[in-house]
mmCIF file of C-alpha atoms in Angstrom:
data_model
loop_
_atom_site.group_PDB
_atom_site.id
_atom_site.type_symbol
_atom_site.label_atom_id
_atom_site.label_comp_id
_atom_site.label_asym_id
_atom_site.label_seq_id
_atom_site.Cartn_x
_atom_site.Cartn_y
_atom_site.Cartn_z
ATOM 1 C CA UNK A 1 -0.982 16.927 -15.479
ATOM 2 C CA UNK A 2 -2.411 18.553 -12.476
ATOM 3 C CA UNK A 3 -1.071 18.343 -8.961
ATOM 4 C CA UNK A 4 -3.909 16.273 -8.248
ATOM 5 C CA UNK A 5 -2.609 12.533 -5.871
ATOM 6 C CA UNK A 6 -3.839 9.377 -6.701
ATOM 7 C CA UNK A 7 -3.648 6.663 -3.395
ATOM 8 C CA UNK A 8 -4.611 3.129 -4.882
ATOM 9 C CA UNK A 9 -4.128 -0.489 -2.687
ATOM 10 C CA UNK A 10 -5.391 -3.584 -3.120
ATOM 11 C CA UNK A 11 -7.041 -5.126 -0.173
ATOM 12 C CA UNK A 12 -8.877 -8.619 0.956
ATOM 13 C CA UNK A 13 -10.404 -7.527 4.106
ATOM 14 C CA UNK A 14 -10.573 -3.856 4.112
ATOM 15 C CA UNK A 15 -7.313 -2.977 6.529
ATOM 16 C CA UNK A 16 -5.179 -1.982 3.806
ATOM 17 C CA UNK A 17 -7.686 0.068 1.990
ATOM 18 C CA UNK A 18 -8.278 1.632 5.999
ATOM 19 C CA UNK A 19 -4.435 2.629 5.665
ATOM 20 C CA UNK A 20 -5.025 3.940 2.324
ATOM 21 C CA UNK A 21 -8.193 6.036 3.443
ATOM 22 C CA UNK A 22 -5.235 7.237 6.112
ATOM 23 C CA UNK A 23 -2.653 8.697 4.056
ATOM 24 C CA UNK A 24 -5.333 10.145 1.832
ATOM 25 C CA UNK A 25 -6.497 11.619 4.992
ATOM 26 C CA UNK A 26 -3.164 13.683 5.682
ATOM 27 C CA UNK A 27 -2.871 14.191 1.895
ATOM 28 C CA UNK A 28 -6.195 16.110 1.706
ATOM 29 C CA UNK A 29 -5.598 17.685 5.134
ATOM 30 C CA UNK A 30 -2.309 19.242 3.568
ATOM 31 C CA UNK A 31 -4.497 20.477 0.935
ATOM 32 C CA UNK A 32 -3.706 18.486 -1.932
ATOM 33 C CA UNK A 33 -6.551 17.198 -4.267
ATOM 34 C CA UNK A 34 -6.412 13.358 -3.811
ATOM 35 C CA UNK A 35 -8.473 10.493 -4.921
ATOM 36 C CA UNK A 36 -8.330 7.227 -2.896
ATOM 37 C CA UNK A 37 -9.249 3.744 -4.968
ATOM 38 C CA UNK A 38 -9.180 0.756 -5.048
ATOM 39 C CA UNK A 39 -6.518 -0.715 -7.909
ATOM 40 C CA UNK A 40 -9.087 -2.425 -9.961
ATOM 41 C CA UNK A 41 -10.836 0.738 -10.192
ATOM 42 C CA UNK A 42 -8.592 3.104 -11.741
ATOM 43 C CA UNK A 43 -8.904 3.890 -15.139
ATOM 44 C CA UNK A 44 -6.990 6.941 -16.240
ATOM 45 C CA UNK A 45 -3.526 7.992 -14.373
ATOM 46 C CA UNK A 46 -3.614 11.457 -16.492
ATOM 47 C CA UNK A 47 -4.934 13.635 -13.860
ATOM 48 C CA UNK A 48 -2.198 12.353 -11.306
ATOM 49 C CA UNK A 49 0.925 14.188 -10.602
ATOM 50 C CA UNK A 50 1.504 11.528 -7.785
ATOM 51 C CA UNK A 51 0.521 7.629 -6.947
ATOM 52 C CA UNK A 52 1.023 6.072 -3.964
ATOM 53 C CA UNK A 53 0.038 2.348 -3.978
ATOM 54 C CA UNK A 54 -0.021 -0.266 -1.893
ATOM 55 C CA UNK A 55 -1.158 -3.439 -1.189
ATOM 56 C CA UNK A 56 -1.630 -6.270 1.510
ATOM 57 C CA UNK A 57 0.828 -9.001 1.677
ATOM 58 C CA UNK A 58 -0.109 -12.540 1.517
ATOM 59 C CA UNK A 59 2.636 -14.737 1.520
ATOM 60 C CA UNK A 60 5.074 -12.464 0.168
ATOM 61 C CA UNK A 61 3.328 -11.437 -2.487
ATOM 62 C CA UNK A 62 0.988 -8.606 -3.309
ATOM 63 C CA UNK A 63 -2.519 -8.753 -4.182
ATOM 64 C CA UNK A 64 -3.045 -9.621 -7.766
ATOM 65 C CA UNK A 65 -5.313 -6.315 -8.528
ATOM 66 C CA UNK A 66 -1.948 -3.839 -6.810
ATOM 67 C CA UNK A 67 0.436 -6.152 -9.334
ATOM 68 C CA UNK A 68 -1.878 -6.265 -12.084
ATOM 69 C CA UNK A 69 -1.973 -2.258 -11.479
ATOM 70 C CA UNK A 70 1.998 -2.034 -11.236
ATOM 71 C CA UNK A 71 2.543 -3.816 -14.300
ATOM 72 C CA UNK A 72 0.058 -2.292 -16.702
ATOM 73 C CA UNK A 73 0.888 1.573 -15.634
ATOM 74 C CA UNK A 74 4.345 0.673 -15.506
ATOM 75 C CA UNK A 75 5.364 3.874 -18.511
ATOM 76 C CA UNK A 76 2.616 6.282 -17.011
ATOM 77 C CA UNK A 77 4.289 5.732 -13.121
ATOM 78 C CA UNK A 78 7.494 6.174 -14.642
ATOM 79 C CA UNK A 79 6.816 9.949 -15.397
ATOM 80 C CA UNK A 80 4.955 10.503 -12.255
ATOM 81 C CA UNK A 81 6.726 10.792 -8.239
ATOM 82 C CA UNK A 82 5.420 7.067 -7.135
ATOM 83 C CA UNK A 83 5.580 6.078 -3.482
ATOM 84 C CA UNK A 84 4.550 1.966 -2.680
ATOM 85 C CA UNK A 85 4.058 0.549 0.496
ATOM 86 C CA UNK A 86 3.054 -3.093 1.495
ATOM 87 C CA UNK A 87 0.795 -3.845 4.914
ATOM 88 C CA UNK A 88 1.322 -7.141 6.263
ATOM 89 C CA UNK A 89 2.519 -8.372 9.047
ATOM 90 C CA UNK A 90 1.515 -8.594 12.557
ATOM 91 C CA UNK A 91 2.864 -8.968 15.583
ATOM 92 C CA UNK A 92 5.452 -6.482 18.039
ATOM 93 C CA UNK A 93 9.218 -5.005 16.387
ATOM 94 C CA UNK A 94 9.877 -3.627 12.976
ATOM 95 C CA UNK A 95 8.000 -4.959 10.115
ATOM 96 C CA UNK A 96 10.890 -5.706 7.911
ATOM 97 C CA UNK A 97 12.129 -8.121 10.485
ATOM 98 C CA UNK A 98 9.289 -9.744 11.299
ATOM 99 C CA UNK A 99 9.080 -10.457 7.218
ATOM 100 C CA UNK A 100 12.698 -11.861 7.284
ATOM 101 C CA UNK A 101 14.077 -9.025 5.512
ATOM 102 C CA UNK A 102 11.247 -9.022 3.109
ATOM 103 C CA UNK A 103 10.718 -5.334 1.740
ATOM 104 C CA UNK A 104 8.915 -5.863 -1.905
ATOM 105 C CA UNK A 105 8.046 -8.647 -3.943
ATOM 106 C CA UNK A 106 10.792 -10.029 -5.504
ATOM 107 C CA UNK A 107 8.668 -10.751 -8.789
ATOM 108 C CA UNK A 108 7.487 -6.534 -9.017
ATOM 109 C CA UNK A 109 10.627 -5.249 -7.894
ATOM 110 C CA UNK A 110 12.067 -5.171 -11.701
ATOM 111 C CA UNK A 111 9.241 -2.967 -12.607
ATOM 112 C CA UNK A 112 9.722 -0.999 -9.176
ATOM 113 C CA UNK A 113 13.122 -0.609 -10.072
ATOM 114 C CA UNK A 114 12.449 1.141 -13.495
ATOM 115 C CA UNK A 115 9.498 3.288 -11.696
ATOM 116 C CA UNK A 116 11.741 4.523 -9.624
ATOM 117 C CA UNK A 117 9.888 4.938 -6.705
ATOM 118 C CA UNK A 118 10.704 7.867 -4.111
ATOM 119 C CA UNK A 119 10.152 5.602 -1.105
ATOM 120 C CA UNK A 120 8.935 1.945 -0.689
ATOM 121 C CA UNK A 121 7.663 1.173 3.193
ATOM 122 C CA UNK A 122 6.087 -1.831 4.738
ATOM 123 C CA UNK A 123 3.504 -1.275 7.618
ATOM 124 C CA UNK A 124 2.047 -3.082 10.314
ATOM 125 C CA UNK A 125 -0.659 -5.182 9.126
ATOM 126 C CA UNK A 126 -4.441 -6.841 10.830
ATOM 127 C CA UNK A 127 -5.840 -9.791 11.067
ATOM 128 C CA UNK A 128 -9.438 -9.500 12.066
ATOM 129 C CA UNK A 129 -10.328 -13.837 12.915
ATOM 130 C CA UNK A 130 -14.119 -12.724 12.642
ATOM 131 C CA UNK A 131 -13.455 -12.447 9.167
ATOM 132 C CA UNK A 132 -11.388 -15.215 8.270
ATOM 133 C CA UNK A 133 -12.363 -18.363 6.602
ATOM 134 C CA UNK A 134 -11.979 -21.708 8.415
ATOM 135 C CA UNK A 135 -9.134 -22.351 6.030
ATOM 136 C CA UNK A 136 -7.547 -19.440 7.108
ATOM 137 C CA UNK A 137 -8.127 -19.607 10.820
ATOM 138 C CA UNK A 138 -6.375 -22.971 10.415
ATOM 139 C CA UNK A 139 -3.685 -22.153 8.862
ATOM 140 C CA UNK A 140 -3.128 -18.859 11.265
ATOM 141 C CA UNK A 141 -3.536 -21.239 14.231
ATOM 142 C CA UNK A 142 -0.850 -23.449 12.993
ATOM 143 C CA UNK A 143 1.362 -20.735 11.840
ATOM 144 C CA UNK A 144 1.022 -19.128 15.319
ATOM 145 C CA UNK A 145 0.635 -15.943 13.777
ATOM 146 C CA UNK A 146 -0.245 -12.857 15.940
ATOM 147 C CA UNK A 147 -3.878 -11.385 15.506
ATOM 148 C CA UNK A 148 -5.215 -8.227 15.995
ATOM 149 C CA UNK A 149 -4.271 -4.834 15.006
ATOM 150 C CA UNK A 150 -1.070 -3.878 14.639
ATOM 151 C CA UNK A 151 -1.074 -1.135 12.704
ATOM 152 C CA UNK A 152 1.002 1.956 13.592
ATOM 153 C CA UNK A 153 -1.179 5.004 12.770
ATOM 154 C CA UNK A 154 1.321 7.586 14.029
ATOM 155 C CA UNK A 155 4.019 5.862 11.539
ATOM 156 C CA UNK A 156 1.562 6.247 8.472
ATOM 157 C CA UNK A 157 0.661 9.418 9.417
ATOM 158 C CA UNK A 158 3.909 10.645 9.238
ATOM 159 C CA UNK A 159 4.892 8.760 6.223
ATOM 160 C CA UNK A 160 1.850 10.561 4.416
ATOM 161 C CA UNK A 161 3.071 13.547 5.738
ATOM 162 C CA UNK A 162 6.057 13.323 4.429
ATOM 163 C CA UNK A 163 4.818 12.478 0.684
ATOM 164 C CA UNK A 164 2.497 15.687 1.711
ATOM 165 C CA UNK A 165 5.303 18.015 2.036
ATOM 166 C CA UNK A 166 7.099 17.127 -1.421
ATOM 167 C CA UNK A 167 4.072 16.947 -3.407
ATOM 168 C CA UNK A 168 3.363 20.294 -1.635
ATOM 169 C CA UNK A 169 6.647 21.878 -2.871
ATOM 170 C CA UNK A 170 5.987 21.485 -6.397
ATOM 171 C CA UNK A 171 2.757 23.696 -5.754
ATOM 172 C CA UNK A 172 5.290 26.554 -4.276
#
């Protein structure tokens, strides 16, 4: 196994993979070899010393292709450092609050639970209307859900940075 980080996420309208291109951003600017994919498009975990992985949050549940990913690599994260964070909600305060104390999907957190994940984070999420569907515009409107972006680069940033620094150790 090299020392080589693997970011994956699962997106619908390209803001989570945007905080994914982020942390891989920091990752690479640390000087650690990392790949940044989507899910559904990683095949092999073998050159991977690290995975962070993330996906939006749609009701309180992650995109199928992050679950489907979770579940199938469940052994192969097991023996690797695995970070997972979610990107959801919008709106002002702290993200956990603003999901009612939601952190993880209930349904994945068994299998998060035997990963053993070195951190698990929830971020600031965007809703872009322009690319919503009547549907969901409707059910936004009635909702009275916040749009726009709410995303707190400086908190990913330093997240990633901090994943950046262990990862960077083992190299030492």
């Amino acid at each position: 196994m090299e020392n080589q980080v693997l970011v994956a996420y699962a997106t619908k309208y390209g803001g989570t993979a945007e905080i994914a291109e982020k942390i891989g951003q920091v990752l690479r600017g640390a000087g650690l070899q990392t790949d940044v994919l989507p899910a559904d498009q990683v095949s092999d975990l073998g050159p991977y010393r690290a995975v962070v992985l993330g996906s939006a949050v749609y009701i309180g549940r992650w995109r199928k292709e992050a679950a489907r990913f979770l579940k199938a690599n469940e052994e192969a994260l097991a023996e690797r450092s695995v970070w997972l964070f979610s990107s959801g909600p919008t709106g002002e305060g702290d993200a956990v609050e603003l999901m009612g104390g939601w952190q993880f999907p209930g349904a994945l957190k068994p299998i998060a639970d035997r990963i053993g994940p070195r951190d698990t984070v929830i971020f600031h999420g965007v809703v872009d209307v322009d690319k919503l569907s009547f549907l969901e515009k409707w059910m936004l409107k009635n909702v009275k859900s916040p749009v726009g972006d709410y995303r707190d680069w400086q908190a990913i940033a330093s997240w990633a940075t901090g994943i950046a620094a262990e990862v960077g150790n083992w190299q030492s």
